[in-house]
Short mmCIF file of C-alpha atoms in Angstrom, two decimals:
data_model
loop_
_atom_site.label_atom_id
_atom_site.label_comp_id
_atom_site.label_asym_id
_atom_site.label_seq_id
_atom_site.Cartn_x
_atom_site.Cartn_y
_atom_site.Cartn_z
CA MET A 320 0.00 0.00 0.03
CA ASP A 321 1.36 3.40 -1.03
CA PHE A 322 -0.82 6.39 -0.07
CA GLN A 323 -0.63 9.68 1.68
CA MET A 324 -3.28 10.93 4.06
CA ASP A 325 -3.97 14.46 5.14
CA LEU A 326 -7.12 16.28 6.21
CA GLY A 327 -7.73 17.84 2.81
CA CYS A 328 -7.33 14.49 1.08
CA ILE A 329 -9.79 12.72 3.28
CA LEU A 330 -12.39 15.50 3.31
CA GLN A 331 -12.04 16.08 -0.47
CA SER A 332 -12.63 12.32 -1.08
CA LEU A 333 -16.16 12.84 0.32
CA GLU A 334 -16.93 16.13 -1.43
CA ASN A 335 -19.57 16.08 -4.13
CA LYS A 336 -19.92 12.30 -3.76
CA SER A 337 -23.04 10.19 -3.84
CA ILE A 338 -22.95 7.30 -1.38
CA LEU A 339 -25.29 4.37 -0.89
CA VAL A 340 -25.49 3.11 2.69
CA THR A 341 -27.34 -0.09 3.55
CA GLY A 342 -28.46 -1.02 7.06
CA SER A 343 -29.11 2.67 7.69
CA THR A 344 -31.18 2.19 10.89
CA GLY A 345 -28.37 0.24 12.61
CA PHE A 346 -25.99 1.52 15.31
CA LEU A 347 -22.86 1.74 13.21
CA ALA A 348 -24.60 3.17 10.10
CA LYS A 349 -26.07 6.04 12.15
CA ILE A 350 -22.63 7.03 13.47
CA PHE A 351 -21.31 6.84 9.90
CA VAL A 352 -24.07 8.89 8.36
CA GLU A 353 -23.83 11.54 11.17
CA LYS A 354 -20.09 11.81 10.71
CA LEU A 355 -20.30 12.23 6.94
CA LEU A 356 -22.95 14.98 7.25
CA ARG A 357 -21.07 16.76 9.98
CA VAL A 358 -17.52 16.83 8.58
CA GLN A 359 -18.43 17.06 4.87
CA PRO A 360 -21.67 18.96 4.33
CA HIS A 361 -20.70 19.26 0.68
CA ALA A 362 -21.27 15.59 0.06
CA LYS A 363 -23.66 15.39 -2.88
CA ARG A 364 -26.19 12.83 -1.73
CA LEU A 365 -26.62 9.91 0.71
CA PHE A 366 -28.95 7.16 -0.42
CA LEU A 367 -30.00 5.33 2.70
CA LEU A 368 -31.49 1.90 2.18
CA ILE A 369 -34.23 1.28 4.83
CA ARG A 370 -36.68 -1.62 5.21
CA PRO A 371 -40.21 -0.17 5.50
CA THR A 372 -42.42 -1.79 8.11
CA LYS A 373 -46.12 -2.48 8.15
CA ASP A 374 -46.70 0.77 10.02
CA GLU A 375 -43.89 3.04 8.66
CA THR A 376 -42.55 4.04 5.28
CA ALA A 377 -38.81 4.31 4.65
CA LYS A 378 -39.04 8.05 4.98
CA GLN A 379 -40.89 7.85 8.32
CA ARG A 380 -38.31 5.35 9.60
CA LEU A 381 -35.46 7.62 8.52
CA GLN A 382 -36.99 10.46 10.54
CA ASN A 383 -38.07 8.42 13.60
CA ASP A 384 -35.42 5.74 13.84
CA VAL A 385 -32.37 7.70 12.55
CA MET A 386 -32.58 11.48 12.49
CA GLU A 387 -34.56 11.87 15.73
CA LYS A 388 -31.94 9.81 17.62
CA GLU A 389 -29.57 11.48 20.08
CA VAL A 390 -26.53 10.72 17.97
CA PHE A 391 -27.70 13.59 15.65
CA ARG A 392 -27.86 16.08 18.57
CA VAL A 393 -24.68 17.90 17.47
CA LEU A 394 -25.97 18.34 13.94
CA ARG A 395 -29.40 19.44 15.11
CA GLU A 396 -27.76 22.04 17.35
CA LYS A 397 -25.62 23.27 14.46
CA TYR A 398 -28.44 23.71 11.97
CA GLY A 399 -31.27 24.55 14.36
CA LYS A 400 -34.56 24.99 12.57
CA SER A 401 -32.84 24.38 9.24
CA PHE A 402 -31.85 20.77 10.33
CA TYR A 403 -34.51 18.95 8.33
CA SER A 404 -34.06 21.29 5.32
CA PHE A 405 -30.39 20.31 5.31
CA ILE A 406 -31.22 16.61 5.78
CA TRP A 407 -33.74 16.37 2.96
CA ASP A 408 -31.36 18.24 0.66
CA LYS A 409 -28.67 15.63 1.29
CA VAL A 410 -30.48 12.44 2.14
CA THR A 411 -32.73 10.19 0.03
CA PRO A 412 -34.47 7.40 1.90
CA LEU A 413 -34.89 4.16 -0.13
CA ALA A 414 -37.47 1.49 0.57
CA GLY A 415 -35.54 -1.73 0.07
CA ASP A 416 -33.83 -4.76 1.48
CA ILE A 417 -30.47 -6.36 0.56
CA ALA A 418 -32.14 -9.76 0.79
CA TYR A 419 -33.52 -9.16 -2.72
CA GLU A 420 -32.13 -8.55 -6.24
CA ASN A 421 -31.58 -4.88 -6.97
CA LEU A 422 -31.86 -4.39 -3.20
CA GLY A 423 -35.61 -4.58 -3.45
CA ILE A 424 -35.84 -1.22 -5.09
CA GLU A 425 -38.81 -1.31 -7.41
CA GLU A 426 -38.88 2.07 -9.12
CA ASN A 427 -36.89 1.81 -12.33
CA SER A 428 -36.16 5.53 -12.75
CA LEU A 429 -34.79 5.63 -9.15
CA LYS A 430 -32.47 2.61 -9.81
CA GLU A 431 -31.23 4.17 -13.05
CA GLU A 432 -30.54 7.43 -11.27
CA MET A 433 -28.54 5.64 -8.58
CA TRP A 434 -26.59 3.62 -11.17
CA ARG A 435 -25.65 6.98 -12.85
CA GLU A 436 -24.79 8.85 -9.75
CA ILE A 437 -23.45 6.62 -6.91
CA ASN A 438 -19.66 6.78 -6.31
CA VAL A 439 -19.38 4.63 -3.14
CA VAL A 440 -21.44 1.76 -1.79
CA VAL A 441 -21.17 1.02 1.94
CA ASN A 442 -22.81 -2.23 3.05
CA VAL A 443 -23.50 -2.13 6.79
CA ALA A 444 -26.69 -4.20 6.69
CA ALA A 445 -26.60 -7.50 8.65
CA THR A 446 -28.53 -9.58 11.07
CA THR A 447 -26.18 -9.74 14.03
CA ASN A 448 -28.07 -12.26 16.22
CA PHE A 449 -25.70 -15.12 17.00
CA ASP A 450 -28.50 -17.68 16.79
CA GLU A 451 -30.61 -16.18 14.05
CA ARG A 452 -32.76 -18.45 11.85
CA TYR A 453 -30.56 -20.00 9.20
CA ASP A 454 -32.75 -18.94 6.31
CA VAL A 455 -32.92 -15.36 7.51
CA SER A 456 -29.16 -15.13 8.17
CA LEU A 457 -28.29 -16.64 4.80
CA VAL A 458 -30.41 -14.27 2.75
CA THR A 459 -29.15 -11.15 4.61
CA ASN A 460 -25.52 -11.89 5.60
CA THR A 461 -24.53 -14.17 2.75
CA MET A 462 -26.73 -13.55 -0.33
CA GLY A 463 -27.26 -9.95 0.76
CA ALA A 464 -23.59 -9.26 0.30
CA LYS A 465 -23.79 -10.69 -3.23
CA HIS A 466 -26.84 -8.61 -4.09
CA VAL A 467 -25.05 -5.42 -2.87
CA LEU A 468 -22.03 -6.35 -5.08
CA LYS A 469 -24.24 -6.91 -8.12
CA PHE A 470 -25.97 -3.52 -7.62
CA ALA A 471 -22.59 -1.82 -7.16
CA LYS A 472 -21.30 -3.24 -10.44
CA LYS A 473 -24.07 -1.37 -12.26
CA CYS A 474 -22.90 1.97 -10.86
CA VAL A 475 -20.91 3.54 -13.74
CA LYS A 476 -19.09 6.00 -11.40
CA LEU A 477 -18.26 3.37 -8.74
CA GLU A 478 -15.06 4.11 -6.84
CA MET A 479 -15.42 1.50 -4.17
CA LEU A 480 -17.53 -1.08 -2.31
CA LEU A 481 -16.95 -0.94 1.43
CA HIS A 482 -18.28 -3.99 3.27
CA ILE A 483 -18.63 -4.26 7.02
CA SER A 484 -17.99 -7.76 8.28
CA THR A 485 -16.69 -8.94 11.74
CA ALA A 486 -13.29 -10.00 12.90
CA TYR A 487 -14.95 -13.10 14.42
CA VAL A 488 -15.31 -14.65 10.96
CA ALA A 489 -12.11 -16.17 12.22
CA GLY A 490 -14.23 -18.43 14.51
CA GLU A 491 -12.34 -19.66 17.56
CA LYS A 492 -8.80 -19.54 16.14
CA ALA A 493 -5.94 -18.98 18.54
CA GLY A 494 -2.81 -16.97 18.09
CA LEU A 495 -2.27 -14.05 15.66
CA ILE A 496 -5.11 -13.87 13.13
CA LEU A 497 -4.11 -12.18 9.89
CA GLU A 498 -5.96 -9.76 7.68
CA LYS A 499 -6.47 -12.08 4.78
CA PRO A 500 -9.47 -12.96 2.57
CA PHE A 501 -11.37 -16.25 2.54
CA ASN A 502 -11.13 -18.62 -0.40
CA MET A 503 -14.44 -19.91 -1.79
CA GLY A 504 -15.54 -22.95 0.13
CA GLU A 505 -12.83 -22.55 2.78
CA THR A 506 -13.71 -23.86 6.24
CA LEU A 507 -12.20 -23.36 9.64
CA ASN A 508 -11.89 -27.06 10.52
CA GLY A 509 -10.74 -28.43 7.27
CA SER A 510 -14.11 -30.06 6.51
CA MET A 511 -14.78 -30.53 2.80
CA GLY A 512 -17.91 -29.64 0.90
CA LEU A 513 -18.92 -26.15 1.90
CA ASP A 514 -21.07 -25.08 -1.02
CA ILE A 515 -23.09 -21.89 -0.53
CA GLU A 516 -25.72 -22.83 -3.07
CA ALA A 517 -26.15 -26.18 -1.36
CA GLU A 518 -26.56 -24.41 2.01
CA MET A 519 -29.29 -22.21 0.55
CA LYS A 520 -31.03 -25.30 -0.85
CA LEU A 521 -30.71 -27.12 2.50
CA ALA A 522 -32.30 -24.27 4.38
CA LYS A 523 -35.09 -23.99 1.81
CA GLU A 524 -35.85 -27.68 1.92
CA ARG A 525 -35.86 -27.81 5.70
CA LEU A 526 -38.27 -24.88 5.85
CA MET A 527 -40.58 -26.53 3.36
CA GLU A 528 -40.50 -29.79 5.40
CA LEU A 529 -41.49 -27.91 8.57
CA ARG A 530 -44.38 -26.15 6.84
CA ASP A 531 -45.58 -29.32 5.14
CA ASP A 532 -45.64 -30.92 8.60
CA GLY A 533 -47.78 -28.03 9.83
CA ALA A 534 -45.20 -26.77 12.35
CA GLU A 535 -46.23 -23.71 14.34
CA ARG A 536 -44.36 -20.50 13.85
CA LYS A 537 -42.45 -20.87 17.14
CA ALA A 538 -41.44 -24.47 16.41
CA GLU A 539 -40.39 -23.45 12.88
CA THR A 540 -38.15 -20.70 14.25
CA ILE A 541 -36.52 -22.98 16.83
CA ALA A 542 -35.83 -25.59 14.15
CA MET A 543 -34.33 -23.06 11.70
CA LYS A 544 -32.13 -21.62 14.47
CA GLU A 545 -30.94 -25.09 15.37
CA LEU A 546 -30.14 -25.83 11.73
CA GLY A 547 -28.00 -22.66 11.55
CA ILE A 548 -25.96 -23.59 14.62
CA GLN A 549 -25.56 -27.18 13.38
CA ARG A 550 -24.24 -26.08 9.93
CA ALA A 551 -21.92 -23.44 11.46
CA ARG A 552 -20.34 -25.99 13.87
CA PHE A 553 -20.06 -28.60 11.20
CA PHE A 554 -17.70 -26.32 9.26
CA GLY A 555 -15.87 -24.96 12.37
CA TRP A 556 -17.67 -21.66 13.21
CA PRO A 557 -19.25 -21.15 16.59
CA ASN A 558 -22.51 -19.59 15.49
CA THR A 559 -24.77 -18.77 12.56
CA TYR A 560 -23.88 -15.03 12.50
CA VAL A 561 -20.15 -15.39 11.86
CA PHE A 562 -20.60 -18.37 9.57
CA THR A 563 -22.98 -16.54 7.27
CA LYS A 564 -20.83 -13.41 7.38
CA ALA A 565 -17.81 -15.45 6.38
CA MET A 566 -19.74 -16.91 3.42
CA GLY A 567 -20.79 -13.37 2.42
CA GLU A 568 -17.06 -12.45 2.25
CA MET A 569 -16.39 -15.53 0.13
CA LEU A 570 -19.06 -14.42 -2.41
CA LEU A 571 -17.56 -10.87 -2.54
CA GLY A 572 -14.10 -12.23 -3.16
CA ARG A 573 -15.28 -14.72 -5.75
CA PHE A 574 -17.47 -12.35 -7.83
CA ARG A 575 -15.98 -8.90 -7.36
CA GLU A 576 -13.94 -8.97 -10.60
CA ASN A 577 -12.24 -5.54 -10.78
CA VAL A 578 -14.51 -3.80 -8.23
CA PRO A 579 -12.36 -1.97 -5.60
CA LEU A 580 -13.34 -3.75 -2.38
CA VAL A 581 -12.54 -2.84 1.25
CA ILE A 582 -13.66 -5.27 3.96
CA ILE A 583 -13.74 -3.78 7.51
CA ARG A 584 -13.63 -6.44 10.25
CA PRO A 585 -14.32 -4.78 13.61
CA THR A 586 -14.05 -6.67 16.85
CA ILE A 587 -16.60 -6.04 19.67
CA ILE A 588 -18.04 -2.54 19.02
CA THR A 589 -18.71 -0.36 21.99
CA SER A 590 -20.11 3.15 22.62
CA THR A 591 -18.52 6.26 21.02
CA TYR A 592 -15.24 7.43 22.42
CA ARG A 593 -15.28 11.04 21.20
CA GLU A 594 -17.70 11.82 18.40
CA PRO A 595 -20.23 13.11 18.04
CA PHE A 596 -19.99 12.92 21.85
CA PRO A 597 -18.70 10.24 24.23
CA GLY A 598 -20.88 7.31 25.35
CA TRP A 599 -23.57 7.08 22.75
CA ILE A 600 -24.80 3.52 22.23
CA GLU A 601 -27.88 1.84 20.96
CA GLY A 602 -28.95 -1.78 21.15
CA SER A 603 -27.47 -4.27 23.60
CA ARG A 604 -24.15 -5.27 22.13
CA THR A 605 -22.08 -8.25 23.19
CA ILE A 606 -20.49 -7.08 26.43
CA ASP A 607 -23.35 -4.78 27.24
CA SER A 608 -25.64 -7.77 28.02
CA PHE A 609 -23.21 -8.62 30.79
CA ILE A 610 -22.99 -5.01 32.03
CA VAL A 611 -26.80 -4.63 32.18
CA SER A 612 -27.23 -8.00 33.86
CA TYR A 613 -24.54 -7.33 36.38
CA GLY A 614 -25.85 -3.87 37.28
CA LYS A 615 -29.33 -5.29 37.79
CA GLY A 616 -27.94 -7.95 40.15
CA ARG A 617 -28.76 -10.85 37.84
CA LEU A 618 -25.15 -11.86 36.96
CA ARG A 619 -22.78 -13.03 39.65
CA CYS A 620 -20.38 -15.32 37.84
CA ILE A 621 -19.01 -15.99 34.36
CA PRO A 622 -16.82 -18.63 32.88
CA ALA A 623 -13.81 -17.05 31.20
CA ALA A 624 -10.10 -17.56 30.93
CA HIS A 625 -8.53 -15.29 33.62
CA ARG A 626 -6.00 -13.71 31.35
CA GLU A 627 -7.85 -13.70 28.08
CA ILE A 628 -8.20 -10.44 26.18
CA LEU A 629 -11.48 -8.81 25.47
CA ASP A 630 -11.04 -7.13 22.10
CA VAL A 631 -13.19 -4.02 22.09
CA ILE A 632 -13.25 -0.88 19.95
CA PRO A 633 -15.48 2.23 20.13
CA GLY A 634 -18.03 2.73 17.31
CA ASP A 635 -16.68 6.11 16.27
CA MET A 636 -13.24 4.61 15.73
CA VAL A 637 -14.71 1.99 13.41
CA VAL A 638 -16.44 4.72 11.45
CA ASN A 639 -13.20 6.76 11.29
CA ALA A 640 -11.44 3.73 9.85
CA MET A 641 -14.19 3.31 7.31
CA ILE A 642 -13.85 6.88 6.07
CA VAL A 643 -10.06 6.80 5.91
CA SER A 644 -10.03 3.51 4.04
CA MET A 645 -12.50 4.94 1.54
CA ALA A 646 -10.14 7.81 0.88
CA ALA A 647 -7.07 5.54 0.72
CA HIS A 648 -8.41 2.99 -1.71
CA SER A 649 -10.78 4.86 -4.08
CA ARG A 650 -10.54 3.41 -7.57
CA GLN A 651 -7.97 0.79 -6.63
CA PRO A 652 -9.10 -2.42 -8.23
CA SER A 653 -8.06 -4.86 -5.49
CA ILE A 654 -9.27 -6.20 -2.15
CA PHE A 655 -8.12 -4.65 1.15
CA ILE A 656 -8.95 -6.10 4.60
CA TYR A 657 -8.77 -4.28 7.86
CA HIS A 658 -9.05 -5.59 11.42
CA ILE A 659 -10.30 -2.73 13.58
CA GLY A 660 -9.71 -3.76 17.20
CA SER A 661 -7.41 -3.39 20.16
CA SER A 662 -6.03 -6.81 21.09
CA VAL A 663 -2.58 -6.17 19.59
CA GLN A 664 -2.13 -2.44 20.20
CA ASN A 665 -3.81 -1.87 23.56
CA PRO A 666 -5.43 -5.05 25.04
CA TYR A 667 -8.25 -5.01 27.57
CA SER A 668 -9.30 -8.06 29.60
CA ILE A 669 -12.34 -9.77 31.07
CA PRO A 670 -11.03 -9.48 34.66
CA LYS A 671 -10.55 -5.70 34.15
CA LEU A 672 -14.12 -5.47 32.93
CA GLY A 673 -15.26 -7.30 36.05
CA ASP A 674 -13.30 -4.80 38.24
CA ASN A 675 -14.63 -1.81 36.33
CA MET A 676 -18.30 -3.05 36.67
CA TYR A 677 -17.83 -3.70 40.33
CA HIS A 678 -16.33 -0.22 41.09
CA TYR A 679 -18.85 1.56 38.95
CA PHE A 680 -22.04 -0.06 40.29
CA SER A 681 -20.74 0.01 43.88
CA LYS A 682 -20.60 3.80 43.62
CA ASN A 683 -23.62 4.20 41.32
CA PRO A 684 -26.00 1.36 42.14
CA CYS A 685 -29.08 0.73 40.05
CA ILE A 686 -32.42 1.31 41.83
CA THR A 687 -35.22 -1.21 41.96
CA ASP A 688 -38.82 -0.18 41.16
CA ASP A 689 -39.54 0.23 44.87
CA GLY A 690 -36.55 2.56 45.36
CA ARG A 691 -33.97 0.17 46.83
CA PRO A 692 -30.34 0.29 45.62
CA ILE A 693 -29.13 -2.98 44.14
CA ARG A 694 -25.99 -4.16 45.84
CA VAL A 695 -23.37 -5.83 43.72
CA SER A 696 -20.42 -8.10 44.65
CA ARG A 697 -17.32 -8.93 42.69
CA THR A 698 -17.94 -11.20 39.72
CA THR A 699 -16.69 -14.74 40.22
CA ILE A 700 -14.72 -15.87 37.18
CA PHE A 701 -14.43 -19.59 36.49
CA ASN A 702 -11.53 -20.39 34.19
CA ALA A 703 -13.04 -23.74 33.09
CA MET A 704 -16.47 -24.58 31.88
CA ASP A 705 -16.61 -27.77 34.08
CA THR A 706 -16.16 -25.67 37.17
CA PHE A 707 -18.84 -23.21 36.04
CA TRP A 708 -21.32 -26.13 35.32
CA LEU A 709 -20.65 -27.52 38.83
CA TYR A 710 -21.25 -24.14 40.41
CA MET A 711 -24.45 -23.57 38.48
CA THR A 712 -25.74 -27.03 39.46
CA LEU A 713 -25.00 -26.54 43.21
CA ARG A 714 -26.00 -22.83 43.31
CA TYR A 715 -29.12 -22.99 41.11
CA MET A 716 -30.16 -26.31 39.67
CA LEU A 717 -30.41 -28.38 42.86
CA PRO A 718 -32.05 -25.61 44.85
CA LEU A 719 -34.48 -25.10 42.01
CA LYS A 720 -35.53 -28.76 42.05
CA GLY A 721 -36.00 -28.64 45.78
CA LEU A 722 -37.80 -25.42 45.65
CA GLY A 723 -40.08 -26.65 42.82
CA LEU A 724 -41.02 -29.67 44.87
CA ALA A 725 -41.76 -27.55 47.95
CA ASN A 726 -43.72 -25.11 45.82
CA ALA A 727 -45.93 -27.93 44.49
CA VAL A 728 -46.48 -29.38 48.00
CA PHE A 729 -47.41 -25.99 49.50
CA CYS A 730 -49.79 -24.91 46.73
CA LYS A 731 -47.33 -22.50 45.01
CA HIS A 732 -46.60 -20.63 48.21
CA PHE A 733 -43.01 -20.15 47.01
CA ASP A 734 -43.94 -19.17 43.48
CA HIS A 735 -42.31 -15.75 43.49
CA LEU A 736 -39.03 -17.09 44.87
CA TYR A 737 -39.06 -20.13 42.60
CA ASN A 738 -39.83 -18.13 39.41
CA GLY A 739 -37.17 -15.55 40.25
CA LEU A 740 -34.50 -18.16 40.77
CA ARG A 741 -35.56 -19.97 37.59
CA ARG A 742 -35.38 -16.77 35.51
CA ARG A 743 -31.94 -15.94 36.83
CA TYR A 744 -30.67 -19.49 36.04
CA ASN A 745 -32.19 -19.52 32.60
CA PHE A 746 -30.95 -16.02 31.73
CA THR A 747 -27.41 -16.80 32.87
CA MET A 748 -27.30 -20.10 30.93
CA ARG A 749 -28.54 -18.42 27.79
CA LEU A 750 -25.97 -15.60 28.06
CA ILE A 751 -23.10 -18.03 28.57
CA HIS A 752 -24.37 -20.37 25.81
CA LEU A 753 -24.33 -17.47 23.30
CA TYR A 754 -21.07 -15.84 24.32
CA LYS A 755 -18.94 -18.81 25.42
CA PRO A 756 -16.72 -18.72 22.32
CA TYR A 757 -15.76 -15.15 23.05
CA LEU A 758 -15.22 -15.67 26.78
CA PHE A 759 -12.48 -18.25 26.04
CA PHE A 760 -11.20 -16.64 22.84
CA LYS A 761 -7.45 -17.08 22.49
CA GLY A 762 -6.85 -15.15 19.29
CA ARG A 763 -5.30 -11.77 18.64
CA PHE A 764 -6.31 -9.78 15.56
CA ASP A 765 -3.32 -8.60 13.64
CA ASP A 766 -3.90 -5.05 12.45
CA LEU A 767 -0.83 -4.38 10.27
CA ASN A 768 -2.93 -2.91 7.42
CA SER A 769 -4.68 -0.65 9.89
CA GLU A 770 -1.41 0.41 11.36
CA LYS A 771 -0.16 1.40 7.89
CA LEU A 772 -3.19 3.59 7.50
CA ARG A 773 -2.54 5.18 10.82
CA MET A 774 1.11 5.76 10.04
CA ALA A 775 0.14 7.46 6.73
CA MET A 776 -1.98 9.90 8.82
CA LYS A 777 0.53 10.41 11.63
CA ASP A 778 2.17 13.61 10.40
CA ASN A 779 -1.05 15.59 10.61
CA GLY A 780 -2.37 15.95 14.15
CA VAL A 781 -5.66 17.48 13.00
CA VAL A 782 -6.41 14.35 10.92
CA ASP A 783 -5.40 12.16 13.78
CA GLU A 784 -7.91 13.95 15.99
CA MET A 785 -10.77 14.07 13.50
CA PHE A 786 -10.34 10.58 12.13
CA CYS A 787 -8.60 8.79 15.00
CA PHE A 788 -8.91 5.00 15.07
CA ASP A 789 -5.80 4.22 17.16
CA PRO A 790 -6.79 2.20 20.25
CA LYS A 791 -3.40 3.13 21.86
CA CYS A 792 -4.87 6.55 22.82
CA ILE A 793 -7.57 4.95 25.01
CA ASP A 794 -7.20 4.55 28.79
CA TRP A 795 -9.55 1.61 29.14
CA GLU A 796 -10.34 2.12 32.79
CA GLU A 797 -11.27 5.74 32.26
CA TYR A 798 -13.25 4.81 29.14
CA PHE A 799 -15.31 2.14 30.86
CA MET A 800 -15.73 3.98 34.17
CA LYS A 801 -16.51 7.45 32.72
CA ILE A 802 -17.87 6.84 29.24
CA HIS A 803 -19.01 3.31 28.29
CA ILE A 804 -20.73 2.03 31.46
CA PRO A 805 -22.49 5.38 32.09
CA GLY A 806 -23.58 5.27 28.43
CA VAL A 807 -24.91 1.73 28.80
CA VAL A 808 -26.83 2.80 31.94
CA LYS A 809 -28.25 5.89 30.21
CA HIS A 810 -29.30 4.27 26.94
CA LEU A 811 -29.94 0.59 27.68
CA PHE A 812 -31.23 0.34 31.28
CA LYS A 813 -35.01 0.30 31.54
#
């Protein structure tokens, strides 16, 4: 890679450009759109792909689910009463869905206008549920990537396709994980026979079987979720999400031809570090489920390797990396992959998170509905799953069985206590089941390509400030104690 980065270069790369963004109502896309509109108001147009709902059009969702969110507070303050005039001058909401050909956009004249005008396509759309239905995850994370690529190829002024993936397409690999693309059909465990068309057919046939058998909607969803986990594990991935995202990358690599392609692989994305203001977050992300549960007194122990790193990166740093990579690789007909994380440059750890949660909620306890502060204790960390299972059996399962028997004998006199203990047990087990691969993750994400981008920017301090994505500048204890955990409490506690 040979490129020079300065403030003018990065901002100029956005000027008078038309950019298509998918997944526009998602957390990362909102930070991205806000940043573009704030730092480069002379961008020509942002086409934002939004799935309409039964009750709301794409334009209504853009206003209610995007522009009215707090992340746009700084822009609203800047433009005042002219805010929506500015927005409608720059932003075009599109009713569509990447699960369909041509992104589900029906109006021919609109498609033709987009193909004439769009310079950059940014694919942020994804279903991020670890245990999503296999059919849903395939059409969005896998085939959706291919649909976005096909649409991008029709854009005559296309300078780049920027695709957001996840670093955890690496599965449960240990050691240093390189920024390299997948080969078509590659698996993590060496199993032969990964064929994406065959996986699509398998999901379709299983769904038809369930419906022919008259399965209820809930049973159908459970069966399709189980199928996704089974197929993922068969080929070496821990869950449906990262498996289908990996297959999406395979399709992009196989069919991109000469399309300039950047794949951004973030690690665990957390609240904003600096921009548009510290601590903005939306939706319960991976570690936030643990923070919320701990603060509410529902989580007292977790299984995790004592010294294992928790690779986290603030959302605004991911967005800065996206914008800088767009400027660096415009019109370069190759594929570039970036890990955006902290495990190599500035590692954080699960025990440190436990300490930060304990100190924060000890000083700032959550309050129950009846006004009582929730007391927290230090999180017990079990460094082996066997020890954790034993603890859960002795602490919850055996008491639950005894309490259930007593509850039946005494005509449900202990109903409240029994149901509360059962809910806590079920919640903890589900949380651990979903996140176990990350609690014992032994990999480190090499970020040599990202470091080269940062070095290219290093000589200009203003650029470093405006588009910083260097995790070395973060004091993790200060970030979690003063920014992230307060942000989680403000935005996610209910």
